[in-house]
Short mmCIF file of C-alpha atoms in Angstrom, two decimals:
data_model
loop_
_atom_site.label_atom_id
_atom_site.label_comp_id
_atom_site.label_asym_id
_atom_site.label_seq_id
_atom_site.Cartn_x
_atom_site.Cartn_y
_atom_site.Cartn_z
CA UNK A 1 11.21 -13.98 -0.05
CA UNK A 2 8.00 -13.91 1.99
CA UNK A 3 4.91 -15.85 1.57
CA UNK A 4 3.13 -15.06 -1.69
CA UNK A 5 -0.51 -14.38 -1.00
CA UNK A 6 -3.52 -14.57 -3.32
CA UNK A 7 -6.46 -12.24 -3.25
CA UNK A 8 -8.38 -12.88 0.07
CA UNK A 9 -5.61 -14.79 1.90
CA UNK A 10 -4.63 -13.84 5.44
CA UNK A 11 -1.49 -14.43 7.57
CA UNK A 12 -0.98 -13.94 11.20
CA UNK A 13 2.02 -11.57 11.81
CA UNK A 14 4.19 -13.62 14.03
CA UNK A 15 8.03 -13.79 14.21
CA UNK A 16 9.84 -17.20 13.83
CA UNK A 17 10.24 -17.27 17.60
CA UNK A 18 6.48 -16.93 18.08
CA UNK A 19 6.39 -13.32 19.21
CA UNK A 20 4.37 -10.67 17.41
CA UNK A 21 5.73 -8.25 14.78
CA UNK A 22 6.10 -4.83 16.08
CA UNK A 23 7.51 -2.70 13.31
CA UNK A 24 6.43 -3.36 9.76
CA UNK A 25 7.01 -1.69 6.45
CA UNK A 26 4.51 -1.80 3.61
CA UNK A 27 6.38 -1.38 0.31
CA UNK A 28 4.38 -0.78 -2.96
CA UNK A 29 5.77 -0.91 -6.39
CA UNK A 30 4.70 -0.60 -10.01
CA UNK A 31 5.99 0.03 -13.44
CA UNK A 32 4.39 1.75 -16.50
CA UNK A 33 2.71 -0.41 -19.13
CA UNK A 34 1.66 2.62 -21.14
CA UNK A 35 2.89 2.96 -24.73
CA UNK A 36 6.55 3.94 -24.95
CA UNK A 37 7.04 7.43 -26.19
CA UNK A 38 10.07 8.90 -27.88
CA UNK A 39 11.99 11.52 -25.82
CA UNK A 40 14.98 13.65 -26.53
CA UNK A 41 17.16 12.44 -29.37
CA UNK A 42 14.59 9.73 -30.22
CA UNK A 43 15.33 7.71 -27.07
CA UNK A 44 12.34 5.51 -25.94
CA UNK A 45 10.89 6.20 -22.52
CA UNK A 46 7.89 4.57 -20.84
CA UNK A 47 5.14 7.00 -19.80
CA UNK A 48 5.26 8.10 -16.20
CA UNK A 49 2.58 6.68 -13.88
CA UNK A 50 1.99 8.59 -10.70
CA UNK A 51 0.43 6.21 -8.20
CA UNK A 52 0.10 7.00 -4.53
CA UNK A 53 0.29 4.62 -1.55
CA UNK A 54 -1.75 5.59 1.52
CA UNK A 55 -2.76 3.98 4.75
CA UNK A 56 -6.41 4.51 6.19
CA UNK A 57 -6.84 3.78 9.94
CA UNK A 58 -10.34 2.51 10.95
CA UNK A 59 -11.97 1.95 14.36
CA UNK A 60 -13.96 -1.28 15.23
CA UNK A 61 -17.08 0.31 13.74
CA UNK A 62 -15.53 1.02 10.33
CA UNK A 63 -15.07 4.71 10.99
CA UNK A 64 -11.96 6.38 9.47
CA UNK A 65 -9.87 7.88 12.20
CA UNK A 66 -6.75 8.94 10.33
CA UNK A 67 -5.10 8.76 6.85
CA UNK A 68 -1.35 8.70 5.97
CA UNK A 69 -0.58 9.86 2.36
CA UNK A 70 1.56 12.16 0.33
CA UNK A 71 -0.09 15.23 1.91
CA UNK A 72 0.03 13.92 5.49
CA UNK A 73 3.24 11.94 5.94
CA UNK A 74 2.63 11.11 9.74
CA UNK A 75 -0.25 9.50 11.55
CA UNK A 76 -1.80 11.57 14.40
CA UNK A 77 -0.66 8.84 16.87
CA UNK A 78 2.82 8.85 15.57
CA UNK A 79 2.75 5.16 14.77
CA UNK A 80 2.95 5.50 10.93
CA UNK A 81 5.04 7.60 8.45
CA UNK A 82 5.01 7.84 4.69
CA UNK A 83 8.55 7.89 3.23
CA UNK A 84 7.52 10.29 0.38
CA UNK A 85 5.84 10.60 -3.06
CA UNK A 86 7.15 8.78 -6.16
CA UNK A 87 5.81 10.60 -9.19
CA UNK A 88 6.82 8.09 -11.87
CA UNK A 89 7.20 4.50 -10.55
CA UNK A 90 10.70 4.53 -12.07
CA UNK A 91 13.32 2.21 -10.55
CA UNK A 92 13.39 -1.24 -9.08
CA UNK A 93 11.99 -2.30 -5.72
CA UNK A 94 9.49 -0.32 -3.58
CA UNK A 95 8.27 2.93 -5.11
CA UNK A 96 6.52 4.16 -2.02
CA UNK A 97 6.87 2.95 1.55
CA UNK A 98 4.78 3.35 4.63
CA UNK A 99 6.39 2.39 8.01
CA UNK A 100 4.17 1.38 10.89
CA UNK A 101 5.19 0.62 14.52
CA UNK A 102 2.31 -1.60 15.55
CA UNK A 103 3.16 -1.27 19.09
CA UNK A 104 2.36 2.47 18.92
CA UNK A 105 -0.97 2.38 16.93
CA UNK A 106 -3.72 3.97 19.00
CA UNK A 107 -5.85 1.43 20.94
CA UNK A 108 -8.96 2.89 19.06
CA UNK A 109 -7.56 1.69 15.75
CA UNK A 110 -8.72 -1.79 14.75
CA UNK A 111 -7.60 -1.95 11.15
CA UNK A 112 -5.24 -0.26 8.82
CA UNK A 113 -6.07 -0.46 5.07
CA UNK A 114 -3.39 0.14 2.39
CA UNK A 115 -4.56 1.59 -0.87
CA UNK A 116 -3.10 2.75 -4.18
CA UNK A 117 -4.58 5.53 -6.17
CA UNK A 118 -3.73 7.13 -9.54
CA UNK A 119 -3.25 10.84 -8.86
CA UNK A 120 -2.80 11.35 -12.68
CA UNK A 121 -5.98 9.53 -13.38
CA UNK A 122 -4.30 6.87 -15.37
CA UNK A 123 -6.05 3.52 -15.24
CA UNK A 124 -4.58 0.18 -14.02
CA UNK A 125 -4.48 -1.17 -17.63
CA UNK A 126 -1.50 1.21 -18.00
CA UNK A 127 0.18 -0.30 -14.96
CA UNK A 128 2.20 -3.51 -14.67
CA UNK A 129 4.12 -5.40 -12.14
CA UNK A 130 2.20 -3.62 -9.19
CA UNK A 131 2.72 -5.24 -5.79
CA UNK A 132 2.49 -4.72 -2.16
CA UNK A 133 4.88 -6.33 0.35
CA UNK A 134 5.10 -6.44 4.14
CA UNK A 135 8.52 -6.41 5.63
CA UNK A 136 9.52 -7.15 9.33
CA UNK A 137 11.44 -3.99 10.47
CA UNK A 138 11.74 -5.45 13.91
CA UNK A 139 14.35 -8.07 12.66
CA UNK A 140 17.76 -7.28 11.36
CA UNK A 141 17.76 -7.35 7.55
CA UNK A 142 14.09 -6.57 7.29
CA UNK A 143 12.92 -9.85 5.84
CA UNK A 144 9.91 -9.85 3.64
CA UNK A 145 6.90 -11.55 5.43
CA UNK A 146 4.35 -11.44 2.68
CA UNK A 147 3.88 -10.21 -0.96
CA UNK A 148 0.81 -9.67 -2.95
CA UNK A 149 1.24 -9.33 -6.76
CA UNK A 150 -1.53 -7.36 -8.39
CA UNK A 151 -2.64 -8.99 -11.69
CA UNK A 152 -5.86 -7.20 -12.18
CA UNK A 153 -5.52 -4.72 -15.00
CA UNK A 154 -8.60 -2.69 -15.95
CA UNK A 155 -10.10 0.82 -16.34
CA UNK A 156 -10.14 1.54 -12.53
CA UNK A 157 -7.95 4.25 -10.98
CA UNK A 158 -7.36 2.75 -7.55
CA UNK A 159 -6.94 -0.49 -5.65
CA UNK A 160 -7.70 -1.51 -2.10
CA UNK A 161 -4.50 -3.49 -1.70
CA UNK A 162 -4.26 -5.02 1.78
CA UNK A 163 -4.93 -4.48 5.47
CA UNK A 164 -3.51 -5.23 8.81
CA UNK A 165 -6.10 -5.97 11.69
CA UNK A 166 -5.85 -6.63 15.34
CA UNK A 167 -5.89 -10.27 16.12
CA UNK A 168 -5.91 -10.97 19.94
CA UNK A 169 -2.72 -9.28 21.25
CA UNK A 170 -1.07 -9.32 17.80
CA UNK A 171 -1.89 -8.46 14.21
CA UNK A 172 -2.82 -10.18 10.91
CA UNK A 173 -2.26 -9.28 7.36
CA UNK A 174 -4.83 -9.82 4.47
CA UNK A 175 -4.39 -9.38 0.75
CA UNK A 176 -7.56 -7.62 -0.59
CA UNK A 177 -7.04 -6.58 -4.16
CA UNK A 178 -10.40 -4.93 -4.77
CA UNK A 179 -10.87 -2.38 -7.57
CA UNK A 180 -11.90 1.15 -6.87
CA UNK A 181 -11.81 4.67 -8.26
CA UNK A 182 -10.27 7.79 -7.00
CA UNK A 183 -7.25 10.23 -7.09
CA UNK A 184 -6.37 10.39 -3.50
CA UNK A 185 -6.75 8.57 -0.12
CA UNK A 186 -9.67 10.77 0.74
CA UNK A 187 -11.60 9.42 -2.24
CA UNK A 188 -10.97 5.80 -0.99
CA UNK A 189 -12.08 6.05 2.58
CA UNK A 190 -15.60 4.67 1.68
CA UNK A 191 -14.43 1.94 -0.63
CA UNK A 192 -11.82 0.88 1.88
CA UNK A 193 -14.46 0.77 4.70
CA UNK A 194 -16.58 -1.52 2.42
CA UNK A 195 -13.60 -3.98 2.14
CA UNK A 196 -13.14 -4.36 5.90
#
């Protein structure tokens, strides 16, 4: 289990041997807190919540250079890939995953901001157990480096979750946890830039 971060906390992305992390995986997960509805044969089923994980790439001036999301699964520089869209949040563990090879990120990229948006426009008071976690994919077993558990329920439809930023020759990770509104990553470019 990685370090549990609070809103605003940061962590330098170093391996146990002191080297920099090169390949990371951002996993995002959530469950429905919406009222249970009766399905076929009277069985109870939680309402589906369609949240989307995205990554927005910014330069040193806060200008968006690229976006990885359900409609563009690969970054232009080939450093990041989205593993696919989860329409329900059903199941344990990570519901959506974005893989980033930090060694391949374009030199013009200073920060990568990870966001979650509600494509179905359901609000975060209908979501529970939302989290983002960073895993070290450059180490066998992909240990969890950090986890940020979201506890902020409300009538917003998106969250600016976390970011990775260049730090000298390496990178750092910061939990953000800021409320926003929007259906897709494109709606969140400006709020993510404000959170840099």
